[in-house]
PDB file of C-alpha atoms in Angstrom:
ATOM      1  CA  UNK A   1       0.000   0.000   0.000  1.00 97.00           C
ATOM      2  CA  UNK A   2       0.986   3.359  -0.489  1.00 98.00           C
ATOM      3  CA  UNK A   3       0.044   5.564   2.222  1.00 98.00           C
ATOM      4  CA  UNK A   4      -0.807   9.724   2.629  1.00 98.00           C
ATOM      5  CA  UNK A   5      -1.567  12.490   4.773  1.00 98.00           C
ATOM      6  CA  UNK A   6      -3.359  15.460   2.989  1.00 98.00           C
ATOM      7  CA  UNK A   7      -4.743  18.474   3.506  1.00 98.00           C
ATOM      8  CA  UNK A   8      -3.615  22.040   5.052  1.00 96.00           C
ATOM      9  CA  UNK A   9      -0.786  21.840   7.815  1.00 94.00           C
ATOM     10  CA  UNK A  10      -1.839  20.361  11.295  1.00 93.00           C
ATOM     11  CA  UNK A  11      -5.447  19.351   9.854  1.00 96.00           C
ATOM     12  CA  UNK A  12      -4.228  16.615   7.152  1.00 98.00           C
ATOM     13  CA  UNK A  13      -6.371  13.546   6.702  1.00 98.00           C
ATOM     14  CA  UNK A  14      -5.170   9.776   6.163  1.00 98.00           C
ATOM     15  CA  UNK A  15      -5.642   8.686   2.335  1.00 98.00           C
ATOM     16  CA  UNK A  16      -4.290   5.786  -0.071  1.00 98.00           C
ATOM     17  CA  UNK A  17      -2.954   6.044  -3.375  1.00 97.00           C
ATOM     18  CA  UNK A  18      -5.068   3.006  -5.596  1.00 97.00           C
ATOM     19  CA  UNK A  19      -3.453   1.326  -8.280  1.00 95.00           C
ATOM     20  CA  UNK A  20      -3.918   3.855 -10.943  1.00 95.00           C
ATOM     21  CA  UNK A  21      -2.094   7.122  -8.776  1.00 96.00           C
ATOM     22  CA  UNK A  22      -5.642   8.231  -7.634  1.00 97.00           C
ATOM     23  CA  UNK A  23      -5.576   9.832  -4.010  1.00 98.00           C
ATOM     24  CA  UNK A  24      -8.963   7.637  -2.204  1.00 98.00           C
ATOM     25  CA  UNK A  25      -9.808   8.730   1.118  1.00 98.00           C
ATOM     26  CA  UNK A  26      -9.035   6.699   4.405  1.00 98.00           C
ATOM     27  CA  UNK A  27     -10.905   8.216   6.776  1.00 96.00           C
ATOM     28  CA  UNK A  28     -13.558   6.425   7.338  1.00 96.00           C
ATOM     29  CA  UNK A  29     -11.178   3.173   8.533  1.00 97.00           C
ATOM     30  CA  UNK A  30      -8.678   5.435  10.372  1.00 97.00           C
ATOM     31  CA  UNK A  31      -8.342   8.622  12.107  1.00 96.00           C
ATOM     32  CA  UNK A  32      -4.495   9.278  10.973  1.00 97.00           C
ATOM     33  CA  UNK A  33      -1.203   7.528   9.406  1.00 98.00           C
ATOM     34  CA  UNK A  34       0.540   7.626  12.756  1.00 98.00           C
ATOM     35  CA  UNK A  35       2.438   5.513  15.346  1.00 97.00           C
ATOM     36  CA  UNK A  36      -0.897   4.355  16.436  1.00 96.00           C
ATOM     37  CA  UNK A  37      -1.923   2.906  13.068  1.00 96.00           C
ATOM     38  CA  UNK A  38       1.136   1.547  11.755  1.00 97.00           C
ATOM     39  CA  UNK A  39       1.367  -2.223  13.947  1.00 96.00           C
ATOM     40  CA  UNK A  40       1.013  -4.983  11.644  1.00 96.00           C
ATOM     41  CA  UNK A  41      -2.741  -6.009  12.752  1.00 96.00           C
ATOM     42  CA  UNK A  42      -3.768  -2.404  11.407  1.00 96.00           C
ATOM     43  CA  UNK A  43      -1.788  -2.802   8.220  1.00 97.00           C
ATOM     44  CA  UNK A  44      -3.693  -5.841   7.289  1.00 96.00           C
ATOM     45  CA  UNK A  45      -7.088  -4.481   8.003  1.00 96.00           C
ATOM     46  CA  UNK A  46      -6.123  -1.464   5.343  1.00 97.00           C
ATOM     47  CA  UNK A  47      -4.437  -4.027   2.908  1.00 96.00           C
ATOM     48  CA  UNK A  48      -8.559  -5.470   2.852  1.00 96.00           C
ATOM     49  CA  UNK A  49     -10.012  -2.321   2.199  1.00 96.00           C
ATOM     50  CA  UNK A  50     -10.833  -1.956  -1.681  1.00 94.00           C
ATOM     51  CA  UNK A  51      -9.415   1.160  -2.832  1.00 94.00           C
ATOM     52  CA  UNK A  52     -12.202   1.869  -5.347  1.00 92.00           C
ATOM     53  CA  UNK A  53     -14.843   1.621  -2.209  1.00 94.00           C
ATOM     54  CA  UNK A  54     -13.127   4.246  -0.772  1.00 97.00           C
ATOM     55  CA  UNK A  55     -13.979   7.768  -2.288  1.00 97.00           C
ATOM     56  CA  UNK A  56     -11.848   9.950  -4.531  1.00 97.00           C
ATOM     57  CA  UNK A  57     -10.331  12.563  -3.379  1.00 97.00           C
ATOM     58  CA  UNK A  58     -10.599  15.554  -6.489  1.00 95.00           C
ATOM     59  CA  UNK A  59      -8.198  18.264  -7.198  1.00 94.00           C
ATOM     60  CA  UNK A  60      -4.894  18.643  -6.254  1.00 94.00           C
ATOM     61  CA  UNK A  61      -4.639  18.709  -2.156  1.00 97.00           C
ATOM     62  CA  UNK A  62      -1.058  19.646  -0.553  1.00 98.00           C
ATOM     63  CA  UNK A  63       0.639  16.467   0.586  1.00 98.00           C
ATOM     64  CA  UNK A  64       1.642  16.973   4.473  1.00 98.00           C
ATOM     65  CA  UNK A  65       4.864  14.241   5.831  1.00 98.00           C
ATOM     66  CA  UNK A  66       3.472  10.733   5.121  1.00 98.00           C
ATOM     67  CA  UNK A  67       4.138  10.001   8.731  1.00 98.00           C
ATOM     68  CA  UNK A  68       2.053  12.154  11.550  1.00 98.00           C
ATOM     69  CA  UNK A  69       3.687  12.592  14.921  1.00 96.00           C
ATOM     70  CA  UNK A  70       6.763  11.314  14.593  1.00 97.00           C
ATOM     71  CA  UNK A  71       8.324  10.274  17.392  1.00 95.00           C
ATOM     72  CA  UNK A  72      11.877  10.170  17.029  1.00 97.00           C
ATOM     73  CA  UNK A  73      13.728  11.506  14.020  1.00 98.00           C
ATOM     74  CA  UNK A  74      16.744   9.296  13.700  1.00 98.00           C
ATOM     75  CA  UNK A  75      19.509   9.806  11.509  1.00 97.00           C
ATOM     76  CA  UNK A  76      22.131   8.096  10.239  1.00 97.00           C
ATOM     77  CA  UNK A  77      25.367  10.316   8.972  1.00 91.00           C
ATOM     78  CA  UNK A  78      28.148   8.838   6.052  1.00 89.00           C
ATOM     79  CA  UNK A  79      26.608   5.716   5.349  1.00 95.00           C
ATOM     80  CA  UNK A  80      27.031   5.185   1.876  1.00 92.00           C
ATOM     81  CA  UNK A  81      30.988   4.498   1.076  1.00 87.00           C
ATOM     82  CA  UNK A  82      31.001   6.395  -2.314  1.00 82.00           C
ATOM     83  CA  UNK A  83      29.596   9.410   0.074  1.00 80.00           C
ATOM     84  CA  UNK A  84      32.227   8.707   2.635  1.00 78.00           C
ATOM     85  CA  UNK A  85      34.685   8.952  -0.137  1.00 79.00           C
ATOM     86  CA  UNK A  86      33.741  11.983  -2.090  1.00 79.00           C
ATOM     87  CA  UNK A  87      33.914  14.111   1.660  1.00 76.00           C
ATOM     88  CA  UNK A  88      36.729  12.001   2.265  1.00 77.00           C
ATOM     89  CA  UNK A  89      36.148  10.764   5.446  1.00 77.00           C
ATOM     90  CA  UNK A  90      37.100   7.682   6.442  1.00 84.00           C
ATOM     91  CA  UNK A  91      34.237   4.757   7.203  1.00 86.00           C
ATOM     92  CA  UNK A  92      32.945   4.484  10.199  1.00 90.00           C
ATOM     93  CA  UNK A  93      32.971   1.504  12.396  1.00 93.00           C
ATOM     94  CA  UNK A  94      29.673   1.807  13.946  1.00 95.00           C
ATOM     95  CA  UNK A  95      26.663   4.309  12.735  1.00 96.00           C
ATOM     96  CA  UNK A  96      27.121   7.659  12.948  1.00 93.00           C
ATOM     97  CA  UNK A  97      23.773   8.585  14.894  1.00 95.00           C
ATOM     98  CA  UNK A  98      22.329  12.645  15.008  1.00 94.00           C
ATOM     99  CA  UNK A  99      18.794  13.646  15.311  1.00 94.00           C
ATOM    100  CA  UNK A 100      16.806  15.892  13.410  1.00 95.00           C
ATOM    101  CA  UNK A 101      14.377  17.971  15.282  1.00 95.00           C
ATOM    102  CA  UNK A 102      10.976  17.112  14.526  1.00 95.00           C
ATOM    103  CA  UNK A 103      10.293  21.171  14.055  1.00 96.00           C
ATOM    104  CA  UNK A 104      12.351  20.090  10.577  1.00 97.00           C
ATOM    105  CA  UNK A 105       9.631  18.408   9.177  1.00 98.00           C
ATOM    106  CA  UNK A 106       7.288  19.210   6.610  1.00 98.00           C
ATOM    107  CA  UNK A 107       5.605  17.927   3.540  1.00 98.00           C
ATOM    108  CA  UNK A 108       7.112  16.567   0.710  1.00 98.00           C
ATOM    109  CA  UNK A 109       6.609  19.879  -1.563  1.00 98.00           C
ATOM    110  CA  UNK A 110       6.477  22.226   0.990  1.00 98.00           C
ATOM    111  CA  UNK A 111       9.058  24.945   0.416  1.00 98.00           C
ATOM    112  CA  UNK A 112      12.088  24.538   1.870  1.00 98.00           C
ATOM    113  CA  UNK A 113      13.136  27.619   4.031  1.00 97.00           C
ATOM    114  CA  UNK A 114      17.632  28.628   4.427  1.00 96.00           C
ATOM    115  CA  UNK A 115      16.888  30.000   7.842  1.00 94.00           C
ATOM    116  CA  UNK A 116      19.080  33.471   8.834  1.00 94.00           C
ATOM    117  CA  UNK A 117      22.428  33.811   7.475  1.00 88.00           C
ATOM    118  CA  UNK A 118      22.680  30.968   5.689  1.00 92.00           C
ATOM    119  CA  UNK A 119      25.141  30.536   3.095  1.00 93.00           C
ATOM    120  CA  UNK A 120      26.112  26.801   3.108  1.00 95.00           C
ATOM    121  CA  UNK A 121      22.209  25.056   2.632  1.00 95.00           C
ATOM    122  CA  UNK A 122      22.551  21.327   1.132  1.00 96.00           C
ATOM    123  CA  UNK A 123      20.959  18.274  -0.182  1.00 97.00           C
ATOM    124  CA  UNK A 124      20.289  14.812   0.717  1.00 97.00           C
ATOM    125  CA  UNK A 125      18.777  12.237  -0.961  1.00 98.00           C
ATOM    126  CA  UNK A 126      17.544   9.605   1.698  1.00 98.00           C
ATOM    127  CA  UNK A 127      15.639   6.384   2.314  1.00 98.00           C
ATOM    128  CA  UNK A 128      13.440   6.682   5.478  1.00 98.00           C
ATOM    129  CA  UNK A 129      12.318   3.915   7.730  1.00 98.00           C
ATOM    130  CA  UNK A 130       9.093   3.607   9.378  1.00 98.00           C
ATOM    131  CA  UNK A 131       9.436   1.571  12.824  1.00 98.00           C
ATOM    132  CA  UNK A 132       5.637  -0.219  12.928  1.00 98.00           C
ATOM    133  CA  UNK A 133       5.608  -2.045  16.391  1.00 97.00           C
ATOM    134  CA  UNK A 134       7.947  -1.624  19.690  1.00 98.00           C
ATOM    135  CA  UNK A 135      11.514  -3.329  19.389  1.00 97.00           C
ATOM    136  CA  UNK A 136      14.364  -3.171  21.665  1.00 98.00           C
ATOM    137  CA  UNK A 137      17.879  -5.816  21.580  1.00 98.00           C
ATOM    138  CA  UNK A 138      16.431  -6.730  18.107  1.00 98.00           C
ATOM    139  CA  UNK A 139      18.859  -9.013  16.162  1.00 98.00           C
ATOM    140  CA  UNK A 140      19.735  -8.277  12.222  1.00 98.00           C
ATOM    141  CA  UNK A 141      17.618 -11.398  11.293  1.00 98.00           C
ATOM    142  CA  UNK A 142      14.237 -10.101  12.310  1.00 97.00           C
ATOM    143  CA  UNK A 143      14.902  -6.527  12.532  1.00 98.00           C
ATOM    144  CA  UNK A 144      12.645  -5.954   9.204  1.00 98.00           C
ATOM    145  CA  UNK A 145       9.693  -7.456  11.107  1.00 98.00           C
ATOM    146  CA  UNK A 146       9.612  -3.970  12.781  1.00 98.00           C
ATOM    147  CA  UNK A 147       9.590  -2.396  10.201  1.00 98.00           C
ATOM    148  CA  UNK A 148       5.974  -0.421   9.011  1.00 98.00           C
ATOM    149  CA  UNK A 149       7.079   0.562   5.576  1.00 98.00           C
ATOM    150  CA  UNK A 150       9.554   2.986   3.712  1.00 98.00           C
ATOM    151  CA  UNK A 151       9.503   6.546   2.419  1.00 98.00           C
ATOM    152  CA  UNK A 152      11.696   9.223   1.040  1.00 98.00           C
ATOM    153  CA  UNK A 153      13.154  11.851   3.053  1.00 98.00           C
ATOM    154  CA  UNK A 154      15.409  14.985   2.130  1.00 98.00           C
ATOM    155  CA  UNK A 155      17.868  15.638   4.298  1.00 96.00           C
ATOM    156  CA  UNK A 156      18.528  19.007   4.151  1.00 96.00           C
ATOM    157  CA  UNK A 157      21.632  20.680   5.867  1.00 93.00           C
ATOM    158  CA  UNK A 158      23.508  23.535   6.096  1.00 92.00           C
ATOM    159  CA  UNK A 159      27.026  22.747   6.232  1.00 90.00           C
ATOM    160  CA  UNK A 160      28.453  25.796   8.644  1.00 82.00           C
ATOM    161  CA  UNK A 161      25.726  25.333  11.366  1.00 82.00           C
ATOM    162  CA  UNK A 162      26.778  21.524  10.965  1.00 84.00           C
ATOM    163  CA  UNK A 163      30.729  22.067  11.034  1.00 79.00           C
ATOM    164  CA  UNK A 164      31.668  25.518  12.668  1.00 79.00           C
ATOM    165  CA  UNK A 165      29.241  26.369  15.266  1.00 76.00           C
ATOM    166  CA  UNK A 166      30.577  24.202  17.687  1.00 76.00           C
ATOM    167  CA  UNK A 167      28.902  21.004  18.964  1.00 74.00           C
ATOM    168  CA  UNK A 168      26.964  18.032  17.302  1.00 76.00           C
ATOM    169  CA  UNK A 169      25.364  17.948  13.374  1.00 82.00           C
ATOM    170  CA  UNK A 170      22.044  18.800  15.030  1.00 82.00           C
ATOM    171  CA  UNK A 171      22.760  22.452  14.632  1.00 87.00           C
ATOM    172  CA  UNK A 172      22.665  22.142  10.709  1.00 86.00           C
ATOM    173  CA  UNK A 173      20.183  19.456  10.162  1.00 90.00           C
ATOM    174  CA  UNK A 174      17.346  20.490  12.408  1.00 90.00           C
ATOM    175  CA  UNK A 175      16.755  24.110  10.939  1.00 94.00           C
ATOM    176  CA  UNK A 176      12.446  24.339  10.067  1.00 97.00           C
ATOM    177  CA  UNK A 177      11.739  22.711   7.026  1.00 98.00           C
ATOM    178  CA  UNK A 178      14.825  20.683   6.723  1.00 97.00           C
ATOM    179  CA  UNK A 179      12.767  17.198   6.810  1.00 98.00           C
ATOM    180  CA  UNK A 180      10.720  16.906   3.647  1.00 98.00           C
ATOM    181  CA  UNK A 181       8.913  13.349   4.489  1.00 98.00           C
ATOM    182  CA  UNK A 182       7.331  11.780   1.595  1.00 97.00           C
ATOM    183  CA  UNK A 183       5.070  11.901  -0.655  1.00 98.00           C
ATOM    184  CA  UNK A 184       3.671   8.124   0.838  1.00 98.00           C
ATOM    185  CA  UNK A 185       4.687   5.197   2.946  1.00 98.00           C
ATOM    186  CA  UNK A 186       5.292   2.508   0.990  1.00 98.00           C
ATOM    187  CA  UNK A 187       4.637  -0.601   3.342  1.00 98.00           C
ATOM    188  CA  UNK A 188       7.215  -2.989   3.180  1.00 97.00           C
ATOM    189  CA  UNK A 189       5.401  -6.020   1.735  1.00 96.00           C
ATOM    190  CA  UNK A 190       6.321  -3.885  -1.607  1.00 97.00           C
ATOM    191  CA  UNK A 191       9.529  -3.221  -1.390  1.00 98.00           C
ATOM    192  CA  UNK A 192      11.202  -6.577  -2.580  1.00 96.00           C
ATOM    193  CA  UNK A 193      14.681  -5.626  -1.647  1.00 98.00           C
ATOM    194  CA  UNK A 194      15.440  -2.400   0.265  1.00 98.00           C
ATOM    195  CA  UNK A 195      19.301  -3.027  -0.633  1.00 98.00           C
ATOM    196  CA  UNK A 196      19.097  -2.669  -4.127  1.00 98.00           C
ATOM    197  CA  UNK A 197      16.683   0.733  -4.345  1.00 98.00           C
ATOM    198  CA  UNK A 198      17.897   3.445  -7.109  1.00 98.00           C
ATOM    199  CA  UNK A 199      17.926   6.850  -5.584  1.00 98.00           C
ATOM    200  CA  UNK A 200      18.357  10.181  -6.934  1.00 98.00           C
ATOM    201  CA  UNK A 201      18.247  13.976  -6.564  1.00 98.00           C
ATOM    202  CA  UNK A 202      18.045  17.277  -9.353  1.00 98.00           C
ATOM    203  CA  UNK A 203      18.916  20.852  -8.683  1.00 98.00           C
ATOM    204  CA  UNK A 204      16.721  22.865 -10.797  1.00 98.00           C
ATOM    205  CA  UNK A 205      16.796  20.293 -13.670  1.00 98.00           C
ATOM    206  CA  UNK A 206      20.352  18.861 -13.386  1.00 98.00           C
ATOM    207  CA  UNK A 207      21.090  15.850 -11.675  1.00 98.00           C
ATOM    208  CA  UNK A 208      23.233  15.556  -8.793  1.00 98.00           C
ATOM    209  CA  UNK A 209      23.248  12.509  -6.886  1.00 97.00           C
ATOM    210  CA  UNK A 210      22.714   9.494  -8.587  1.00 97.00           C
ATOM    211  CA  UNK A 211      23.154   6.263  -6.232  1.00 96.00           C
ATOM    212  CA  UNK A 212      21.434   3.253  -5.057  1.00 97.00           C
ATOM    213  CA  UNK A 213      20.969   2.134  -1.829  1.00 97.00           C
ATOM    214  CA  UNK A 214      23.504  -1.483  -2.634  1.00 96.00           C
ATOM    215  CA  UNK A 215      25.833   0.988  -1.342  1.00 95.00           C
ATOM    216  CA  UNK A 216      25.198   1.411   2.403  1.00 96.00           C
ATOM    217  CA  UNK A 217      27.915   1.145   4.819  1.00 96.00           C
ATOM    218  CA  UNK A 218      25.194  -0.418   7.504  1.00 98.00           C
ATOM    219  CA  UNK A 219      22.182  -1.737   5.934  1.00 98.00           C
ATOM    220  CA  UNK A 220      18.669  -0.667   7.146  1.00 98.00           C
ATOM    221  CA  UNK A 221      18.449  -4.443   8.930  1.00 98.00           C
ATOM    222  CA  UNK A 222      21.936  -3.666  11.086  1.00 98.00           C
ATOM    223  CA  UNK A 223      21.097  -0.021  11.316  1.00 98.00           C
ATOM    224  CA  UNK A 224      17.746  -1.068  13.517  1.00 98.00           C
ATOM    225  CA  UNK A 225      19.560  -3.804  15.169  1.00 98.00           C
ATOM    226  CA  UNK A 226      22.155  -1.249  16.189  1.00 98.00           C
ATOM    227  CA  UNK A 227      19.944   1.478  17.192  1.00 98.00           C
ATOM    228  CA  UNK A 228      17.563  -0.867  19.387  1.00 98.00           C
ATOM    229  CA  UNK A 229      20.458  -1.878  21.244  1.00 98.00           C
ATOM    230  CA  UNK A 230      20.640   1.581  22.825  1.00 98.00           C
ATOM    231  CA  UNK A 231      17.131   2.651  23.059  1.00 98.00           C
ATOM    232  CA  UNK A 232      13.651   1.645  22.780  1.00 98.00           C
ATOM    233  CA  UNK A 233      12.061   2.094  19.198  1.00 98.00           C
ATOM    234  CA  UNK A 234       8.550   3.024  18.778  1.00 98.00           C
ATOM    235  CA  UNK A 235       5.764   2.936  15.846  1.00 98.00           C
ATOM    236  CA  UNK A 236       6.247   6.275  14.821  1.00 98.00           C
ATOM    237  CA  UNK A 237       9.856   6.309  14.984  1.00 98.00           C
ATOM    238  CA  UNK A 238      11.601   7.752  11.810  1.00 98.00           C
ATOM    239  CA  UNK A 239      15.112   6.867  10.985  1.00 98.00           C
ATOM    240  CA  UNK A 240      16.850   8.097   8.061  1.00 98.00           C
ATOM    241  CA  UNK A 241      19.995   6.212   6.546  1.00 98.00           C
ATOM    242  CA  UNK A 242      22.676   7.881   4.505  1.00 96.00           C
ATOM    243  CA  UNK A 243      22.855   9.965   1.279  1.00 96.00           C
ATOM    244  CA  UNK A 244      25.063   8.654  -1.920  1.00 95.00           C
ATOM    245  CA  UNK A 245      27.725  11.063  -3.632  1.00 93.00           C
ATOM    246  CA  UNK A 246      26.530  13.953  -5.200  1.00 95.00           C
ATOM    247  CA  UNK A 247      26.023  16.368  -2.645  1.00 95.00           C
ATOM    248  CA  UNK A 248      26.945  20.267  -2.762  1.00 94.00           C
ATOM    249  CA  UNK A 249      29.896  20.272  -0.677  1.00 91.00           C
ATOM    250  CA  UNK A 250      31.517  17.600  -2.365  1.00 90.00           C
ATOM    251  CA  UNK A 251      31.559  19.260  -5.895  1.00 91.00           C
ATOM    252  CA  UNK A 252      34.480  20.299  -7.115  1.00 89.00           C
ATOM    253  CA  UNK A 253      36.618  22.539  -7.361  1.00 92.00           C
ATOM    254  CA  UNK A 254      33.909  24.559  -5.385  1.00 94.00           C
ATOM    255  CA  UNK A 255      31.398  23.609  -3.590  1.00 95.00           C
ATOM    256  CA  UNK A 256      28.130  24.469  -4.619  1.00 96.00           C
ATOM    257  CA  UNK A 257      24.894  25.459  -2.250  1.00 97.00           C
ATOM    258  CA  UNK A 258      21.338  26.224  -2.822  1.00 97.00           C
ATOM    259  CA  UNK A 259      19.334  29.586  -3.063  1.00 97.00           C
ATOM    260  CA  UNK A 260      16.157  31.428  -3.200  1.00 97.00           C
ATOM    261  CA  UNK A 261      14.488  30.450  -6.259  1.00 98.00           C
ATOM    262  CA  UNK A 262      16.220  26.295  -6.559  1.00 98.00           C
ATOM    263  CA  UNK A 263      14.412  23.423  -7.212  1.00 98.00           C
ATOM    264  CA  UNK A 264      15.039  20.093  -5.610  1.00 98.00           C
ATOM    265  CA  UNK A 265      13.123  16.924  -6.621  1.00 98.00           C
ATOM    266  CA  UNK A 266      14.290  13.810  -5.214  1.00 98.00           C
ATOM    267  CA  UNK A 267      13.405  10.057  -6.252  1.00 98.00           C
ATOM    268  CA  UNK A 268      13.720   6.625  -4.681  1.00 98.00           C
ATOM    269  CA  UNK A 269      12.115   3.563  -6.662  1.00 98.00           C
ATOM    270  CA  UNK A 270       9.257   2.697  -5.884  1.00 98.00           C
ATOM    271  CA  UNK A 271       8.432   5.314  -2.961  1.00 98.00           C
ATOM    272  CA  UNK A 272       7.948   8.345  -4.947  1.00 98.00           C
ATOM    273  CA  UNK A 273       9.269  11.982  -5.948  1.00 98.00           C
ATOM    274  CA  UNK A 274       9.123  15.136  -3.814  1.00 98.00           C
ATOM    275  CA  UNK A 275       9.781  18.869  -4.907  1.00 98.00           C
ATOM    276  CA  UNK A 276      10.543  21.458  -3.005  1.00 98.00           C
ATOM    277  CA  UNK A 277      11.868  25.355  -3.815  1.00 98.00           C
ATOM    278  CA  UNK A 278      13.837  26.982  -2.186  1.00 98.00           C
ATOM    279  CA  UNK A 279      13.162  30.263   0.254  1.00 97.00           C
ATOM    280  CA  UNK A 280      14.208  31.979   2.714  1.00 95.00           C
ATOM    281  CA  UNK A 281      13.806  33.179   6.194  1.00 91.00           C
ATOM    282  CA  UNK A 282      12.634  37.006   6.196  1.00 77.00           C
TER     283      UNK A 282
END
C-alpha cells in the first residue's frame, strides 16, 4: 500500500494512493497515518479495504509528511561508502547517529526555508524507515519485522551550522523545514529488496546525486539492530539512513549550495518523488 496524509498543515487527513495514482480517502477506517496505526494487525485491516470503495479525493490537495507525529527523528550520517569517499572521510565503524528535530519536518513539496544567514544550505537524498511495532535488543535477522514501511526523506543541511558552530550535526540538520517526508509510505510487503533501491536527486533540472541504496555502509536491517540496542524504538519512529555522492559540498573545485528560487526533486524507486523550492527566512 501506499500511504498519505493530505490536507492544510496540522489538519491533514489519512488517504491511499489506488493502483492507478488516484488519491482515495481513508478516513472512514482510520483517524491518521501515525504511530498508532502503523502495527502490523492495522496494516492488514487497510491491505482489505478496496481502494475503489473508498472515495476519490478531487483536485490537487497539498501532501503533508506521510508520517504524523513522529516520534523520534533518527539519523544516520556517512553511510554510503562512495559518500564517505567523495567528503573524504574515512568509514565508520559503527553508525554515525544525530537527530533531526521534529520542528524540521514538513511535507514533501512544501518549500524549503535557508533560515538566517545561511550561506552553506545542502541536499540529501535519503531512504526513510518507518518503525511499525515496539523493538528493543532486536537481532539483524528479524529486525525488518519492525519495520511499518519505507519513504523518502530529504535531508537538508547547512554545512556551517553543521561544522563551525561548535557542537553536534544537530545544529545544521534540524533548521524548520529541513525534513521533507514523503510523498507516501510505501509498506514494506512492496519493497522486494530495500538493498538494491535506485535513488536520486536534481537541482533545478540537473542531476546531482545518482546512487542506489547497494551501497550502504550499515544496511537498514543492522542499522535497527544497532539502534535498538541503545534505546527503545517506537511505531512512529523515523530513521533516516545515509545519502550517496553527489552532494553540494563535495563538488568540485567549489562547492556548490542552494538559493532562493532552486528546485530540488528527489526520487527513490518505488516510494515516490518530492519537490521542493527553495526560500528563505525574512
Amino acid at each position: 500500500m501506499k500511504l498519505v496524509r493530505y490536507g492544510k498543515k496540522g489538519d491533514e487527513k489519512p488517504g491511499m494512493i489506488d493502483a492507478d495514482g488516484v488519491l482515495r480517502d481513508l478516513s472512514g477506517h482510520v483517524k491518521d497515518i501515525d504511530g498508532a496505526h502503523l502495527g502490523d494487525a492495522v496494516l492488514h485491516a487497510l491491505s482489505k479495504v478496496k481502494p475503489d470503495h473508498l472515495p476519490e479525493v478531487k483536485g490537487n490537495p497539498r501532501l503533508g509528511a506521510c508520517v504524523g507525529n513522529i516520534g523520534k527523528f533518527l539519523c544516520i550520517g556517512l553511510n554510503y561508502s562512495d559518500h564517505a569517499a567523495e567528503t573524504g572521510a574515512a568509514i565508520p565503524e559503527h553508525p554515525i547517529l544525530f537527530f533531526k528535530a521534529n520542528s524540521a519536518i514538513v511535507g514533501p513539496n512544501d518549500d524549503v526555508i535557508m533560515p538566517r544567514g545561511s550561506t552553506h544550505t545542502d541536499w540529501e537524498v535519503e531512504l526513510g524507515v518507518v518503525i511499525g511495532k515496539q523493538c528493543k535488543y532486536v537481532s539483524e535477522a528479524n529486525a525488518l519485522d519492525y519495520v511499518a514501511g519505507y519513504c523518502v526523506v530529504n535531508d537538508v543541511s547547512e554545512r556551517h551550522f553543521q561544522t563551525q558552530l561548535t557542537g553536534q550535526w544537530t545544529k545544521g540538520k534540524s533548521c524548520d523545514t529541513f525534513g521533507p517526508t514523503g510523498p507516501w509510505l510505501v509498506t514494506r510487503d512492496e519493497v522486494d529488496d530495500v538493498q538494491n533501491l535506485a535513488m536520486s536527486l536534481d537541482v533545478n533540472g540537473k542531476r546531482m546525486q545518482t546512487g542506489n541504496t547497494n551501497t550502504m555502509i550499515f544496511t537498514v536491517a543492522q542499522i535497527i539492530e544497532h539502534l535498538s540496542g541503545l534505546m527503545t524504538l517506537y511505531p512512529g519512529d523515523v530513521i533516516t539512513t545515509g545519502t550517496p555522492p553527489g552532494v553540494g559540498m563535495g563538488i568540485k573545485p567549489e562547492p556548490v549550495y542552494l538559493k532562493k528560487g532552486d528546485v530540488m526533486e528527489l526520487t527513490i524507486e518505488g516510494l515516490g518523488t518530492q519537490r521542493q523550492t527553495v526560500g528563505e527566512d525574512a
